[in-house]
GROMACS .gro file of C-alpha atoms in nm:
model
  355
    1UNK     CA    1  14.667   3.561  -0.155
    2UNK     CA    2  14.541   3.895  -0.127
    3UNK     CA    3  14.446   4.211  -0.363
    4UNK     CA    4  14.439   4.569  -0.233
    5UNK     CA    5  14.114   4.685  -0.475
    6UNK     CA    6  14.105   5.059  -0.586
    7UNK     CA    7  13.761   5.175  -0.683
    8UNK     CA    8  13.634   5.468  -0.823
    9UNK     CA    9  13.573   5.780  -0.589
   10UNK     CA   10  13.174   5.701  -0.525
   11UNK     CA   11  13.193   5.395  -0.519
   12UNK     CA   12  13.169   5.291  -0.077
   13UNK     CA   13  13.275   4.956  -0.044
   14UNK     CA   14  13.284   5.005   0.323
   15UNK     CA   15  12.866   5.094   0.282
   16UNK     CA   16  12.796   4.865   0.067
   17UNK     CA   17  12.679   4.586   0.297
   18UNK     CA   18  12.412   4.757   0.436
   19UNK     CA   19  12.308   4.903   0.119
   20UNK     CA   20  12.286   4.540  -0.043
   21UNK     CA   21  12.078   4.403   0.297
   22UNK     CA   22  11.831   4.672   0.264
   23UNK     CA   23  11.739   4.599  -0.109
   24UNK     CA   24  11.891   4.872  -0.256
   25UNK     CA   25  12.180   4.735  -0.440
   26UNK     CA   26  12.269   4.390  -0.559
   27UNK     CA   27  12.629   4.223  -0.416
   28UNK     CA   28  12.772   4.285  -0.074
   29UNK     CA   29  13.042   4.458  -0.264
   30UNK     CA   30  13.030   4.630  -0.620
   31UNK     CA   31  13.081   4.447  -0.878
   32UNK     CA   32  13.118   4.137  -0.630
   33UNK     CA   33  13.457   4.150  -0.606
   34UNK     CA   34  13.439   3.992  -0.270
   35UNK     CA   35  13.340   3.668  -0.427
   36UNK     CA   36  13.729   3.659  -0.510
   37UNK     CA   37  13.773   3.501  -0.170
   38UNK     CA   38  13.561   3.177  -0.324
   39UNK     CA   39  13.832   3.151  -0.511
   40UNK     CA   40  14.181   3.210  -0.373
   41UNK     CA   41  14.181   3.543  -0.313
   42UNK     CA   42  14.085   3.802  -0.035
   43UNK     CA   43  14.031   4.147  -0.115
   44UNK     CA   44  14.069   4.496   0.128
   45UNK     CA   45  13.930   4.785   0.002
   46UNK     CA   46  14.070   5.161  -0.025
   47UNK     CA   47  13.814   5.381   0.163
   48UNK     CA   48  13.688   5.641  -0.008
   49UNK     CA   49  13.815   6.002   0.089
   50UNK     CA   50  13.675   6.200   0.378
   51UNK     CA   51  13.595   6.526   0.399
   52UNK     CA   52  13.516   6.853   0.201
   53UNK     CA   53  13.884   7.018   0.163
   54UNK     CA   54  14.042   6.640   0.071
   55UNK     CA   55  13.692   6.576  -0.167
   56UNK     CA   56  13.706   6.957  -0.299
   57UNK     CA   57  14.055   6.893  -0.404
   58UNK     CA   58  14.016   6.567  -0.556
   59UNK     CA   59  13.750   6.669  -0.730
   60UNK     CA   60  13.930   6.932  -0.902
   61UNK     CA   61  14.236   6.715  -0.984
   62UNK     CA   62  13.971   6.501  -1.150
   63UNK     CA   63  13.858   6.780  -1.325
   64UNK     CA   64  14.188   6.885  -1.497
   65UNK     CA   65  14.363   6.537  -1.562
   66UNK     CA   66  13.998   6.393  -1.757
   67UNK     CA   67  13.913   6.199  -1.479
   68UNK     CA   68  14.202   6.044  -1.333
   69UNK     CA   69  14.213   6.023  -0.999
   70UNK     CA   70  14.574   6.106  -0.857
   71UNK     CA   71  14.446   6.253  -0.509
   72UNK     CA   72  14.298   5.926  -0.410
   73UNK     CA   73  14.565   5.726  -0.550
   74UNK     CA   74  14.829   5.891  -0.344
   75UNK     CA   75  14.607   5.932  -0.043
   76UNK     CA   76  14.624   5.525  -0.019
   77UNK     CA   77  14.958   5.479  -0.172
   78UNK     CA   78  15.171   5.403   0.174
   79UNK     CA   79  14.835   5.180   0.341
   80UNK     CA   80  15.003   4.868   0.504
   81UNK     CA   81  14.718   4.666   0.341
   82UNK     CA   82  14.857   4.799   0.000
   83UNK     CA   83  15.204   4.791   0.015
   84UNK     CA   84  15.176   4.436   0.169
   85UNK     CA   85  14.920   4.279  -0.102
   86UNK     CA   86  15.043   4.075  -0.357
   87UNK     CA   87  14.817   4.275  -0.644
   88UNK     CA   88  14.631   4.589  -0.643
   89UNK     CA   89  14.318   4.574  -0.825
   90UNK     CA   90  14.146   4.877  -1.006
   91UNK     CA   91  13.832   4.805  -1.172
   92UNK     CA   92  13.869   5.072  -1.432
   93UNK     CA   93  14.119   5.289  -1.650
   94UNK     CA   94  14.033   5.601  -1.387
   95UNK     CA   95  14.198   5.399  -1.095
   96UNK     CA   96  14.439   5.208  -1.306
   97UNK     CA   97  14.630   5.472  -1.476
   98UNK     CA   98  14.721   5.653  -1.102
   99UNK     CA   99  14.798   5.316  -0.934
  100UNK     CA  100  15.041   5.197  -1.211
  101UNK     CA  101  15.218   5.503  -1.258
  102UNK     CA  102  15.309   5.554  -0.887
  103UNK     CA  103  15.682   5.422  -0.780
  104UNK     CA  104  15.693   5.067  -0.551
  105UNK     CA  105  15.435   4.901  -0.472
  106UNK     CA  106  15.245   4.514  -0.579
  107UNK     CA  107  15.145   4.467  -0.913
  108UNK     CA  108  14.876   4.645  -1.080
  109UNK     CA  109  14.588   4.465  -1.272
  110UNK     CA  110  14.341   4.736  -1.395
  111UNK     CA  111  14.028   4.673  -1.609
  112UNK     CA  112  14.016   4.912  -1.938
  113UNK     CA  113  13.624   5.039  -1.977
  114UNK     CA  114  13.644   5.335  -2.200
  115UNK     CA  115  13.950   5.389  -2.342
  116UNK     CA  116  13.811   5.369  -2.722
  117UNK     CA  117  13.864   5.667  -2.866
  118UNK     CA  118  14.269   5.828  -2.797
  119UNK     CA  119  14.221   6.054  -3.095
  120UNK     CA  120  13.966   6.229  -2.854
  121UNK     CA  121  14.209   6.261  -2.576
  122UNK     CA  122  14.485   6.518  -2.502
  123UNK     CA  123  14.853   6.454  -2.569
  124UNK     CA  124  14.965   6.487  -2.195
  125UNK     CA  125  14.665   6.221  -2.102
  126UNK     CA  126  14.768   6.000  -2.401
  127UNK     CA  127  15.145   5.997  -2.229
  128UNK     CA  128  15.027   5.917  -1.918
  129UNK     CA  129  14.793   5.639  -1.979
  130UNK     CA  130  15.015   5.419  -2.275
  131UNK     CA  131  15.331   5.465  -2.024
  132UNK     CA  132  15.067   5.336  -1.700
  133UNK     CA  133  14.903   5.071  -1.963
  134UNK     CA  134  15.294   4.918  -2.011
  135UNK     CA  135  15.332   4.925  -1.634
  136UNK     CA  136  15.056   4.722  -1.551
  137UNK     CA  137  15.112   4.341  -1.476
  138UNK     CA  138  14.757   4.270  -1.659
  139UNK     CA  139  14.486   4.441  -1.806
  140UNK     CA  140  14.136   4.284  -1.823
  141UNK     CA  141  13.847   4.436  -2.036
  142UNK     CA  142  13.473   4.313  -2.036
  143UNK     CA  143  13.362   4.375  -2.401
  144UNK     CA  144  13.646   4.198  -2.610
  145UNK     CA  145  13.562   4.456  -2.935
  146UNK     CA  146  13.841   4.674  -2.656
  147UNK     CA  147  14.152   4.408  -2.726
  148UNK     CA  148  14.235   4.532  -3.072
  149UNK     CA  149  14.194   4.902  -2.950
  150UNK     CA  150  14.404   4.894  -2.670
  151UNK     CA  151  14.636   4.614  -2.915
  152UNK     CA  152  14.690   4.836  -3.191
  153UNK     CA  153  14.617   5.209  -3.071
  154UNK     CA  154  14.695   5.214  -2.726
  155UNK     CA  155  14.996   4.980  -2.741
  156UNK     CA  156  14.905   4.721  -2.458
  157UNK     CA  157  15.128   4.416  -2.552
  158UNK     CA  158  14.853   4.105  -2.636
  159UNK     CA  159  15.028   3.900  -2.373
  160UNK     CA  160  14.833   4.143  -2.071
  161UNK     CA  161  14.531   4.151  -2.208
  162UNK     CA  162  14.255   3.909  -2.038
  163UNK     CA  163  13.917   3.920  -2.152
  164UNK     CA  164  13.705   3.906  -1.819
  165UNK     CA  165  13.318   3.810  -1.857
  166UNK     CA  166  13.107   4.025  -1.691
  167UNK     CA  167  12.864   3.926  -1.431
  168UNK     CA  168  12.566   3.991  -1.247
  169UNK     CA  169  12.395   3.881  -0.896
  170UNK     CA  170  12.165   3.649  -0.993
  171UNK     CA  171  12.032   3.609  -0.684
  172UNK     CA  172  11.889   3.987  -0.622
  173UNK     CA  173  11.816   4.001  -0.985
  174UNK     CA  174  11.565   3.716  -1.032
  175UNK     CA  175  11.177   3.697  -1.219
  176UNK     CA  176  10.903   3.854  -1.039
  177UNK     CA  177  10.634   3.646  -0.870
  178UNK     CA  178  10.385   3.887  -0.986
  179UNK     CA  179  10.217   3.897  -1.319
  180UNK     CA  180  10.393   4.028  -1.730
  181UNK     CA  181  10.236   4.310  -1.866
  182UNK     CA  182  10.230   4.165  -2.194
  183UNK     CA  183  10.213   4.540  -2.336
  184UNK     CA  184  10.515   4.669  -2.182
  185UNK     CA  185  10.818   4.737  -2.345
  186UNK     CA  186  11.093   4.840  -2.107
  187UNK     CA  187  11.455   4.956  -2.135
  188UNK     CA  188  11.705   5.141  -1.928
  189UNK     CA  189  12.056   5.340  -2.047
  190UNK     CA  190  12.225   5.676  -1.999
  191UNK     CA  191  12.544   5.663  -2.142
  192UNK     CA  192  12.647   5.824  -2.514
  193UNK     CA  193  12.583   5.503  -2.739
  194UNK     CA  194  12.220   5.474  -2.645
  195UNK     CA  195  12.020   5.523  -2.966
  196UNK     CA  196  11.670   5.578  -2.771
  197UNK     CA  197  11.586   5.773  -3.086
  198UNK     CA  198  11.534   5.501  -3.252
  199UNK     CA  199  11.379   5.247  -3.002
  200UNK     CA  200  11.123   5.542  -2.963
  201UNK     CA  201  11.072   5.499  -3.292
  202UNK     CA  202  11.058   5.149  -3.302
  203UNK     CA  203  10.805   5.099  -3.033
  204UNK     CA  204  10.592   5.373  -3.217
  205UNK     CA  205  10.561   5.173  -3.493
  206UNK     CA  206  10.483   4.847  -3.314
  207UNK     CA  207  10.192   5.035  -3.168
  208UNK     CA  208  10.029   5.167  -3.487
  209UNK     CA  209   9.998   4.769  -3.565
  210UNK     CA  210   9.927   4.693  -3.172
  211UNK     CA  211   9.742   4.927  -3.004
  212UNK     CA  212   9.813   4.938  -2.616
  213UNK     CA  213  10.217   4.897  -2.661
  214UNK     CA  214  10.372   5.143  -2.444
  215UNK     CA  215  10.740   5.198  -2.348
  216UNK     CA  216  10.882   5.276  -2.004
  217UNK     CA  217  11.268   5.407  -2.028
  218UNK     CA  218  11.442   5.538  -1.752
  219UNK     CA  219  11.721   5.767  -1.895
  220UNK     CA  220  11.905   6.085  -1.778
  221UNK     CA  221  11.994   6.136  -2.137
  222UNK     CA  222  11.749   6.415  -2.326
  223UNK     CA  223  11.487   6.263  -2.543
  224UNK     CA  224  11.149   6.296  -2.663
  225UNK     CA  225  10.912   6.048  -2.576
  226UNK     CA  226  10.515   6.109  -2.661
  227UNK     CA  227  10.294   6.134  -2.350
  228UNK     CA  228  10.059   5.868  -2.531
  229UNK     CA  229  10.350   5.622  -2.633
  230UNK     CA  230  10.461   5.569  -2.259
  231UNK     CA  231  10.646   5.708  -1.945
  232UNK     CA  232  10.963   5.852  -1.908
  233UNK     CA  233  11.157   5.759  -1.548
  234UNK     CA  234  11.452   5.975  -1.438
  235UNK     CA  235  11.681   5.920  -1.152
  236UNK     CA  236  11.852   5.587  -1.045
  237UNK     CA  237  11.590   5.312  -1.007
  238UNK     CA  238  11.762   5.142  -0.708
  239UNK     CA  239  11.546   4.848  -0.571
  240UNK     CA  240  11.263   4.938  -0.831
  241UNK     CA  241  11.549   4.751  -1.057
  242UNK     CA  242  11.423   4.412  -1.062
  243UNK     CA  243  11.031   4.466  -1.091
  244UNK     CA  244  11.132   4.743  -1.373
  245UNK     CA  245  11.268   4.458  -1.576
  246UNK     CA  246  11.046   4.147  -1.466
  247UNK     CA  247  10.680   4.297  -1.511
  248UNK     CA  248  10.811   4.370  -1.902
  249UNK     CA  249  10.723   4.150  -2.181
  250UNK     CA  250  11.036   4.232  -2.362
  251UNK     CA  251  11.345   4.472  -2.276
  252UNK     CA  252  11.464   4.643  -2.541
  253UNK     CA  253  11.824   4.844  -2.608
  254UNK     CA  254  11.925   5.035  -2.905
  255UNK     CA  255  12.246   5.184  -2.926
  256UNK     CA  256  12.480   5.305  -3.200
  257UNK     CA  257  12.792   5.111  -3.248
  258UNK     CA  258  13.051   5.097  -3.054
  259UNK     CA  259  13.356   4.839  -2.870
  260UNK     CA  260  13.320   4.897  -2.487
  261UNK     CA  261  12.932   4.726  -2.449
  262UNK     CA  262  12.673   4.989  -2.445
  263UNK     CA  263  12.382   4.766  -2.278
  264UNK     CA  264  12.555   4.527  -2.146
  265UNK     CA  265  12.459   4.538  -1.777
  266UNK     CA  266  12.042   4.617  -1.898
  267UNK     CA  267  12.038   4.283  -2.121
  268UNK     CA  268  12.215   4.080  -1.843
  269UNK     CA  269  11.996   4.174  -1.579
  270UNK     CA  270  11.662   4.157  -1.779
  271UNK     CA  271  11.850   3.800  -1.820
  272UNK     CA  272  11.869   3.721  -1.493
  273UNK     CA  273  11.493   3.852  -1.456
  274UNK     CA  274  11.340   3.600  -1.685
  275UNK     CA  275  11.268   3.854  -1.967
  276UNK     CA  276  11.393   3.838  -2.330
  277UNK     CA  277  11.578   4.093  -2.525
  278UNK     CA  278  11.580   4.294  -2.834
  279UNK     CA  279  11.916   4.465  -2.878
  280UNK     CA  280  12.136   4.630  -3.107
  281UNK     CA  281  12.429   4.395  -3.222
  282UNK     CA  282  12.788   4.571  -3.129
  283UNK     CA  283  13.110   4.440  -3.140
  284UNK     CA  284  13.096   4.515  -2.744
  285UNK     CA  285  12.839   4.302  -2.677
  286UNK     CA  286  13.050   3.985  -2.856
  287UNK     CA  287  12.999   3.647  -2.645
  288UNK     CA  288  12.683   3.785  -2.481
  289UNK     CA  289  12.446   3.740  -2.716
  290UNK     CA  290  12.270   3.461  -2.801
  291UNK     CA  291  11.997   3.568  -3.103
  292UNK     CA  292  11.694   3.351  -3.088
  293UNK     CA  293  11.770   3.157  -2.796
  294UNK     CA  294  11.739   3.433  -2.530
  295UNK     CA  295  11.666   3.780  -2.716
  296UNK     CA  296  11.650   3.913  -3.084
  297UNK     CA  297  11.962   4.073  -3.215
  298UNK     CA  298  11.918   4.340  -3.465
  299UNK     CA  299  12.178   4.546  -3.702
  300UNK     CA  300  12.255   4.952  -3.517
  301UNK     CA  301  12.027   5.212  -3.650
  302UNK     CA  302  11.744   5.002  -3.856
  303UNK     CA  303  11.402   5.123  -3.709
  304UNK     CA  304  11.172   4.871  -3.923
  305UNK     CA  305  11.438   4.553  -3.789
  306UNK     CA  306  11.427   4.661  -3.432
  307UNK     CA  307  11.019   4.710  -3.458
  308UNK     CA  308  11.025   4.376  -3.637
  309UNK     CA  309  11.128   4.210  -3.316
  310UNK     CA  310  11.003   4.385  -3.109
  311UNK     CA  311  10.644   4.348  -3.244
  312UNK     CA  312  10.757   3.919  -3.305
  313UNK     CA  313  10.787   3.858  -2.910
  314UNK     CA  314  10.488   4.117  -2.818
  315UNK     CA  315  10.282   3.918  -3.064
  316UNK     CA  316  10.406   3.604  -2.939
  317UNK     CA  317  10.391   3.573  -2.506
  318UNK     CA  318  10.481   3.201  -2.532
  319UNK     CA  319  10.788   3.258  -2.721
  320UNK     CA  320  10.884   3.595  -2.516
  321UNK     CA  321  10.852   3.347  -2.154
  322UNK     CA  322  11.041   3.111  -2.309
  323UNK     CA  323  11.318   3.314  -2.417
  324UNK     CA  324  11.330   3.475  -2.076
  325UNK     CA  325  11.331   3.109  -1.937
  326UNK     CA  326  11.622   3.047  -2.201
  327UNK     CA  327  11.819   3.366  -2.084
  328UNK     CA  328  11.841   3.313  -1.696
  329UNK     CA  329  11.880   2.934  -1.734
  330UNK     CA  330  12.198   3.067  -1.977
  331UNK     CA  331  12.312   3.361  -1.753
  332UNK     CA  332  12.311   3.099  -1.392
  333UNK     CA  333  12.521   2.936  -1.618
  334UNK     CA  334  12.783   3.167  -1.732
  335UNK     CA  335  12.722   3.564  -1.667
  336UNK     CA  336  12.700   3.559  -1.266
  337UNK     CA  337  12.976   3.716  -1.074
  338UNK     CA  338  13.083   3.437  -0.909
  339UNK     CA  339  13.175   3.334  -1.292
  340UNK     CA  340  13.322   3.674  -1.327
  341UNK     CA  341  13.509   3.639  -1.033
  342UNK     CA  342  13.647   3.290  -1.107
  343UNK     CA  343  13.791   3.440  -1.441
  344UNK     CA  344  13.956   3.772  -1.250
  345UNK     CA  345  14.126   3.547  -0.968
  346UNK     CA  346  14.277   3.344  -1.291
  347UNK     CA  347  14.434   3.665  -1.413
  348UNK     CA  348  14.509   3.785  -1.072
  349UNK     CA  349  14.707   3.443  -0.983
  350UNK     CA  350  14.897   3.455  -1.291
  351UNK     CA  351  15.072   3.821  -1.205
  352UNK     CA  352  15.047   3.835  -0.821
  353UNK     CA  353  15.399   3.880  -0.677
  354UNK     CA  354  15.597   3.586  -0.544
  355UNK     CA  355  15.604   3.551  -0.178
   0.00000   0.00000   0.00000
């Protein structure tokens, strides 16, 4: 069995190899969807446009139809490897929407990663999407606070939805061998349901009663964090990823609420890293939490809770270790994407076309 898999447009399958043998990203394919072959099913990727009039134009399609992406979807749309696969595979909503609503073709299975809020979106993009939502064969969603959304709002029949753990490479994200800095407090997060605001705040107020706590957050979002209370990274950490997260005592998220998993990928690679959590709980994050076993869970927006634990596990390096222990012991178990990839060639059999 084979899947033709659509990414989005920078996102190099074809570089990704080298990329992952150098250190600088984990999985010899993003997301590991190549570990789909372990179980039943090969994967060929689309290859990623070339060239600045084909890229200019794409990019300006994009721009107009709120990030679909139509040029690339046609571009691919008569590939041999495509029409002759028994699924196509788009990861998110971006690719998905395109490849369903084109004529012909295999199956589509397309995960759904944002598509929370349709009040937000524009009537010719709300068309569009629920007609390429009831075309699709499956659609599989990593946060399972999405099922009722797309259920009830973007009317995506139950019987295609598949809830899809997500997973990470354990193997490139693993503990340091080097020593905790048992006044660190890291955390990581760009996207709009961060609530670094108050995990600033939080990790202020751990330091007035523990002098020497400092916070490292790497961020492209714009906040305010005091000189004295710690360091501000921008930019993509890349390989720095894995030492980032390890040489923490705890890793700490804060977000607002919300049903598509702000955090997710943070708390499951400080997981995988040996570190504990302190996070915000979400109805995205339902499944992958685990309070008191491998992290703290604390309610959205509560400064003097999320201080609370973070200040517990500073206070407390025996518990923090063996929470991290806890967490990757957990994660091996159930979070890797070879466990993510088990689940998505389940879904994958169940729709592929009959030869």
């Amino acid at each position: 069995m084979r899947a033709w898999v659509e990414l989005i447009h920078y996102l190099d399958a074809a570089q990704w190899p080298e990329r992952n043998a150098t250190g600088e990203v984990p999985n010899v394919t993003p997301f590991g969807i190549d570990e789909l072959s372990r179980h039943g099913v090969d994967v060929a990727f689309r290859k990623v446009l070339k060239g600045r009039v084909p890229n200019a134009v794409a990019r300006r399609v994009r721009d107009r139809a709120e990030g679909l992406e139509w040029v690339e979807a046609l571009a691919s749309q008569y590939n041999p490897l495509r029409r002759s696969a028994d699924v196509v595979l788009c990861w998110d909503e971006y690719t998905g929407i395109p490849a369903a609503s084109l004529p012909g073709g295999p199956p589509v299975v397309s995960g759904v990663q944002l598509l929370t809020d349709p009040e937000a979106r524009t009537p010719q993009f709300l068309t569009r999407a629920r007609k390429a939502l009831g075309r699709m064969e499956a659609v599989f969603v990593q946060a399972q606070g999405m099922i009722p959304v797309l259920r009830d709002e973007w009317n995506v029949s139950e019987r295609k939805l598949r809830f899809v753990p997500f997973g990470i490479d354990a193997d490139w994200f693993r503990p340091i061998d080097g020593d905790v800095d048992r006044d660190l407090v890291a955390s990581v997060g760009d996207d709009a349901h961060r609530d670094h605001e108050t995990l600033i705040k939080a990790v202020a107020d751990v330091r007035r009663r523990r002098p020497g706590t400092r916070l490292e957050l790497a961020t492209q979002l714009d906040v305010d964090l005091p000189g004295e209370l710690g360091v501000l990274h921008r930019g993509h950490l890349g390989r720095k990823r894995r030492q980032f997260y390890g040489q923490a005592n705890v890793v700490a998220v804060a977000t607002k609420p919300n049903i598509h998993g702000s955090g997710m990928s943070v708390i499951l690679e400080a997981m995988a890293c040996g570190r504990p959590y302190v996070v915000t709980a979400s109805a995205g994050l339902e499944g992958y939490l685990k309070h008191g076993h491998d992290g703290l869970v604390v309610p959205p927006g509560d400064v003097d809770m999320f201080a609370s634990a973070v200040g517990a596990l500073m206070a407390d390096p025996e518990r923090a270790d063996a929470m991290g222990k806890a967490g990757r012991a957990r994660l091996e178990r159930e979070l890797t994407t070879d466990v993510q990839a088990q689940h998505l060639a389940e879904v994958i059999k169940e729709v592929a076309r009959p030869r």
